[in-house]
């Protein structure tokens, strides 16, 4: 890979990280995505699954939808998708179907990743389209965002459980 591509990947991943921080700020899982075409950001978004209460409101899905609207087409040929976490099966399938050329992601997802961790839907030659993958871009930052978020969530749940237990013992 050329130095220019590596620098561009880092730049656009930083934009995806900014999107992830927006998700975190509203209590969503901090995952962000950016869609780029010919060195221009076409769309950006972050996870909104809890906010919108819809299964498909992953950052990638929202960005792909915005890209479809931008191009007035379901085809996103020539586009690169930057996402802070390895795509899940739903997102990987949509990426293949939308004909995105390349996916660049930060952190691996050993529980649901379909760009190499559990399986590789993006490059399965049984499909009529395969996607170029670059993984590990800003991986530490992306993983840290998720780890910190889930640690805080566990601590919050533990605290709420303790408070509930105290309230119950006071009422007895």
CSV table of C-alpha atoms in Angstrom, one decimal:
chain,number,residue,atom,x,y,z
A,1,UNK,CA,0.0,0.0,0.0
A,2,UNK,CA,1.3,3.4,-0.8
A,3,UNK,CA,1.9,6.0,1.9
A,4,UNK,CA,-0.9,8.2,0.4
A,5,UNK,CA,-3.5,5.4,0.9
A,6,UNK,CA,-2.3,4.7,4.4
A,7,UNK,CA,-2.5,8.4,5.3
A,8,UNK,CA,-6.0,8.7,3.7
A,9,UNK,CA,-7.1,5.6,5.6
A,10,UNK,CA,-6.0,7.1,8.9
A,11,UNK,CA,-7.6,10.4,8.1
A,12,UNK,CA,-11.0,8.9,7.2
A,13,UNK,CA,-10.9,6.5,10.1
A,14,UNK,CA,-10.4,9.5,12.4
A,15,UNK,CA,-13.6,10.9,10.9
A,16,UNK,CA,-15.4,7.6,11.6
A,17,UNK,CA,-14.0,7.8,15.2
A,18,UNK,CA,-15.5,11.3,15.6
A,19,UNK,CA,-18.9,9.7,14.5
A,20,UNK,CA,-18.4,7.0,17.1
A,21,UNK,CA,-17.9,9.6,19.8
A,22,UNK,CA,-21.2,11.2,18.8
A,23,UNK,CA,-22.9,7.8,19.4
A,24,UNK,CA,-21.2,7.5,22.7
A,25,UNK,CA,-22.3,11.0,23.8
A,26,UNK,CA,-26.0,9.9,23.4
A,27,UNK,CA,-25.5,6.5,25.1
A,28,UNK,CA,-25.3,4.5,21.9
A,29,UNK,CA,-22.6,1.8,21.3
A,30,UNK,CA,-19.7,3.9,19.9
A,31,UNK,CA,-19.4,2.8,16.3
A,32,UNK,CA,-19.0,5.3,13.5
A,33,UNK,CA,-18.8,5.1,9.7
A,34,UNK,CA,-17.9,7.3,6.8
A,35,UNK,CA,-18.5,6.6,3.1
A,36,UNK,CA,-15.9,8.1,0.7
A,37,UNK,CA,-16.0,8.4,-3.1
A,38,UNK,CA,-13.1,9.8,-5.0
A,39,UNK,CA,-11.5,11.4,-1.9
A,40,UNK,CA,-14.8,13.1,-0.9
A,41,UNK,CA,-16.9,12.2,2.1
A,42,UNK,CA,-20.4,11.3,0.7
A,43,UNK,CA,-22.0,10.3,4.0
A,44,UNK,CA,-21.2,9.8,7.7
A,45,UNK,CA,-23.2,8.4,10.6
A,46,UNK,CA,-23.0,6.5,13.9
A,47,UNK,CA,-25.0,3.8,15.6
A,48,UNK,CA,-28.6,4.7,16.4
A,49,UNK,CA,-30.1,1.3,17.2
A,50,UNK,CA,-31.2,2.3,20.7
A,51,UNK,CA,-32.3,5.7,19.7
A,52,UNK,CA,-34.4,4.7,16.7
A,53,UNK,CA,-35.3,1.3,18.2
A,54,UNK,CA,-34.6,-0.4,14.9
A,55,UNK,CA,-32.4,-3.4,14.3
A,56,UNK,CA,-30.9,-2.1,11.1
A,57,UNK,CA,-29.7,1.2,12.5
A,58,UNK,CA,-26.1,0.3,12.5
A,59,UNK,CA,-23.6,3.0,11.5
A,60,UNK,CA,-22.8,1.1,8.2
A,61,UNK,CA,-26.4,0.7,7.3
A,62,UNK,CA,-27.2,4.3,7.9
A,63,UNK,CA,-24.2,5.4,5.8
A,64,UNK,CA,-25.1,3.1,3.0
A,65,UNK,CA,-28.6,4.4,2.9
A,66,UNK,CA,-27.3,8.0,2.8
A,67,UNK,CA,-24.9,7.0,0.0
A,68,UNK,CA,-27.8,5.5,-2.0
A,69,UNK,CA,-29.7,8.7,-1.6
A,70,UNK,CA,-26.6,10.8,-2.6
A,71,UNK,CA,-26.1,8.7,-5.8
A,72,UNK,CA,-29.8,8.0,-6.4
A,73,UNK,CA,-28.8,4.4,-6.8
A,74,UNK,CA,-28.5,1.2,-4.9
A,75,UNK,CA,-25.0,0.7,-6.4
A,76,UNK,CA,-22.1,2.3,-4.5
A,77,UNK,CA,-19.4,1.2,-6.9
A,78,UNK,CA,-16.0,2.9,-6.3
A,79,UNK,CA,-16.8,3.8,-2.7
A,80,UNK,CA,-14.8,3.0,0.3
A,81,UNK,CA,-16.5,2.5,3.7
A,82,UNK,CA,-14.6,3.3,6.8
A,83,UNK,CA,-16.1,1.8,10.0
A,84,UNK,CA,-14.7,1.6,13.5
A,85,UNK,CA,-15.7,-2.0,14.1
A,86,UNK,CA,-15.6,-5.0,11.8
A,87,UNK,CA,-19.0,-5.3,10.1
A,88,UNK,CA,-21.6,-7.8,11.4
A,89,UNK,CA,-23.4,-10.3,9.1
A,90,UNK,CA,-26.2,-7.9,8.3
A,91,UNK,CA,-23.9,-5.0,7.4
A,92,UNK,CA,-21.5,-7.3,5.5
A,93,UNK,CA,-24.3,-8.6,3.4
A,94,UNK,CA,-25.5,-5.1,2.7
A,95,UNK,CA,-22.0,-4.0,1.8
A,96,UNK,CA,-21.7,-6.8,-0.8
A,97,UNK,CA,-25.2,-6.1,-2.2
A,98,UNK,CA,-24.4,-2.4,-2.5
A,99,UNK,CA,-21.2,-3.1,-4.5
A,100,UNK,CA,-19.0,-1.1,-2.2
A,101,UNK,CA,-15.4,-1.5,-3.5
A,102,UNK,CA,-13.5,-1.4,-0.3
A,103,UNK,CA,-14.0,-1.6,3.5
A,104,UNK,CA,-11.5,-0.2,6.0
A,105,UNK,CA,-12.2,-1.1,9.6
A,106,UNK,CA,-10.6,-0.5,13.0
A,107,UNK,CA,-11.3,-3.1,15.7
A,108,UNK,CA,-11.9,-6.7,15.1
A,109,UNK,CA,-15.3,-8.2,16.3
A,110,UNK,CA,-14.6,-11.7,17.5
A,111,UNK,CA,-18.3,-12.2,18.4
A,112,UNK,CA,-20.0,-11.1,15.2
A,113,UNK,CA,-17.3,-10.0,12.7
A,114,UNK,CA,-17.9,-11.0,9.1
A,115,UNK,CA,-14.8,-9.5,7.5
A,116,UNK,CA,-12.5,-12.2,8.7
A,117,UNK,CA,-13.1,-12.8,12.4
A,118,UNK,CA,-16.0,-15.4,12.4
A,119,UNK,CA,-16.2,-15.6,8.6
A,120,UNK,CA,-15.5,-13.5,5.6
A,121,UNK,CA,-18.7,-12.6,3.8
A,122,UNK,CA,-17.1,-9.7,2.1
A,123,UNK,CA,-14.7,-11.8,0.1
A,124,UNK,CA,-16.7,-15.0,-0.4
A,125,UNK,CA,-16.3,-16.0,-4.0
A,126,UNK,CA,-19.7,-17.6,-4.1
A,127,UNK,CA,-21.2,-14.0,-4.3
A,128,UNK,CA,-21.0,-12.1,-7.5
A,129,UNK,CA,-19.1,-9.2,-5.8
A,130,UNK,CA,-16.2,-9.3,-3.5
A,131,UNK,CA,-14.9,-6.4,-1.4
A,132,UNK,CA,-11.3,-5.3,-0.7
A,133,UNK,CA,-10.6,-5.2,3.0
A,134,UNK,CA,-8.1,-3.3,5.1
A,135,UNK,CA,-8.3,-4.0,8.8
A,136,UNK,CA,-6.7,-2.7,11.9
A,137,UNK,CA,-6.6,1.0,11.0
A,138,UNK,CA,-6.6,2.9,14.3
A,139,UNK,CA,-7.5,-0.4,15.9
A,140,UNK,CA,-6.4,0.6,19.4
A,141,UNK,CA,-8.5,3.7,19.5
A,142,UNK,CA,-11.5,2.0,18.1
A,143,UNK,CA,-11.2,-1.0,20.5
A,144,UNK,CA,-10.6,1.3,23.4
A,145,UNK,CA,-13.8,3.3,22.7
A,146,UNK,CA,-15.9,0.1,22.8
A,147,UNK,CA,-14.1,-1.4,25.8
A,148,UNK,CA,-14.5,1.8,27.9
A,149,UNK,CA,-18.2,2.1,26.8
A,150,UNK,CA,-19.0,-1.5,27.9
A,151,UNK,CA,-17.0,-1.2,31.1
A,152,UNK,CA,-19.0,1.9,32.1
A,153,UNK,CA,-22.2,0.2,31.1
A,154,UNK,CA,-21.4,-2.8,33.3
A,155,UNK,CA,-20.5,-0.5,36.2
A,156,UNK,CA,-23.7,1.5,35.8
A,157,UNK,CA,-25.8,-1.7,35.9
A,158,UNK,CA,-23.9,-3.0,38.9
A,159,UNK,CA,-24.6,0.3,40.7
A,160,UNK,CA,-28.3,0.3,39.8
A,161,UNK,CA,-28.5,-3.3,41.1
A,162,UNK,CA,-26.9,-2.3,44.4
A,163,UNK,CA,-29.2,0.7,44.8
A,164,UNK,CA,-32.2,-1.5,44.1
A,165,UNK,CA,-31.0,-4.0,46.8
A,166,UNK,CA,-30.6,-1.2,49.3
A,167,UNK,CA,-34.0,0.2,48.6
A,168,UNK,CA,-35.6,-3.3,49.1
A,169,UNK,CA,-33.8,-3.8,52.4
A,170,UNK,CA,-34.9,-0.4,53.6
A,171,UNK,CA,-38.5,-1.2,52.8
A,172,UNK,CA,-38.4,-4.5,54.7
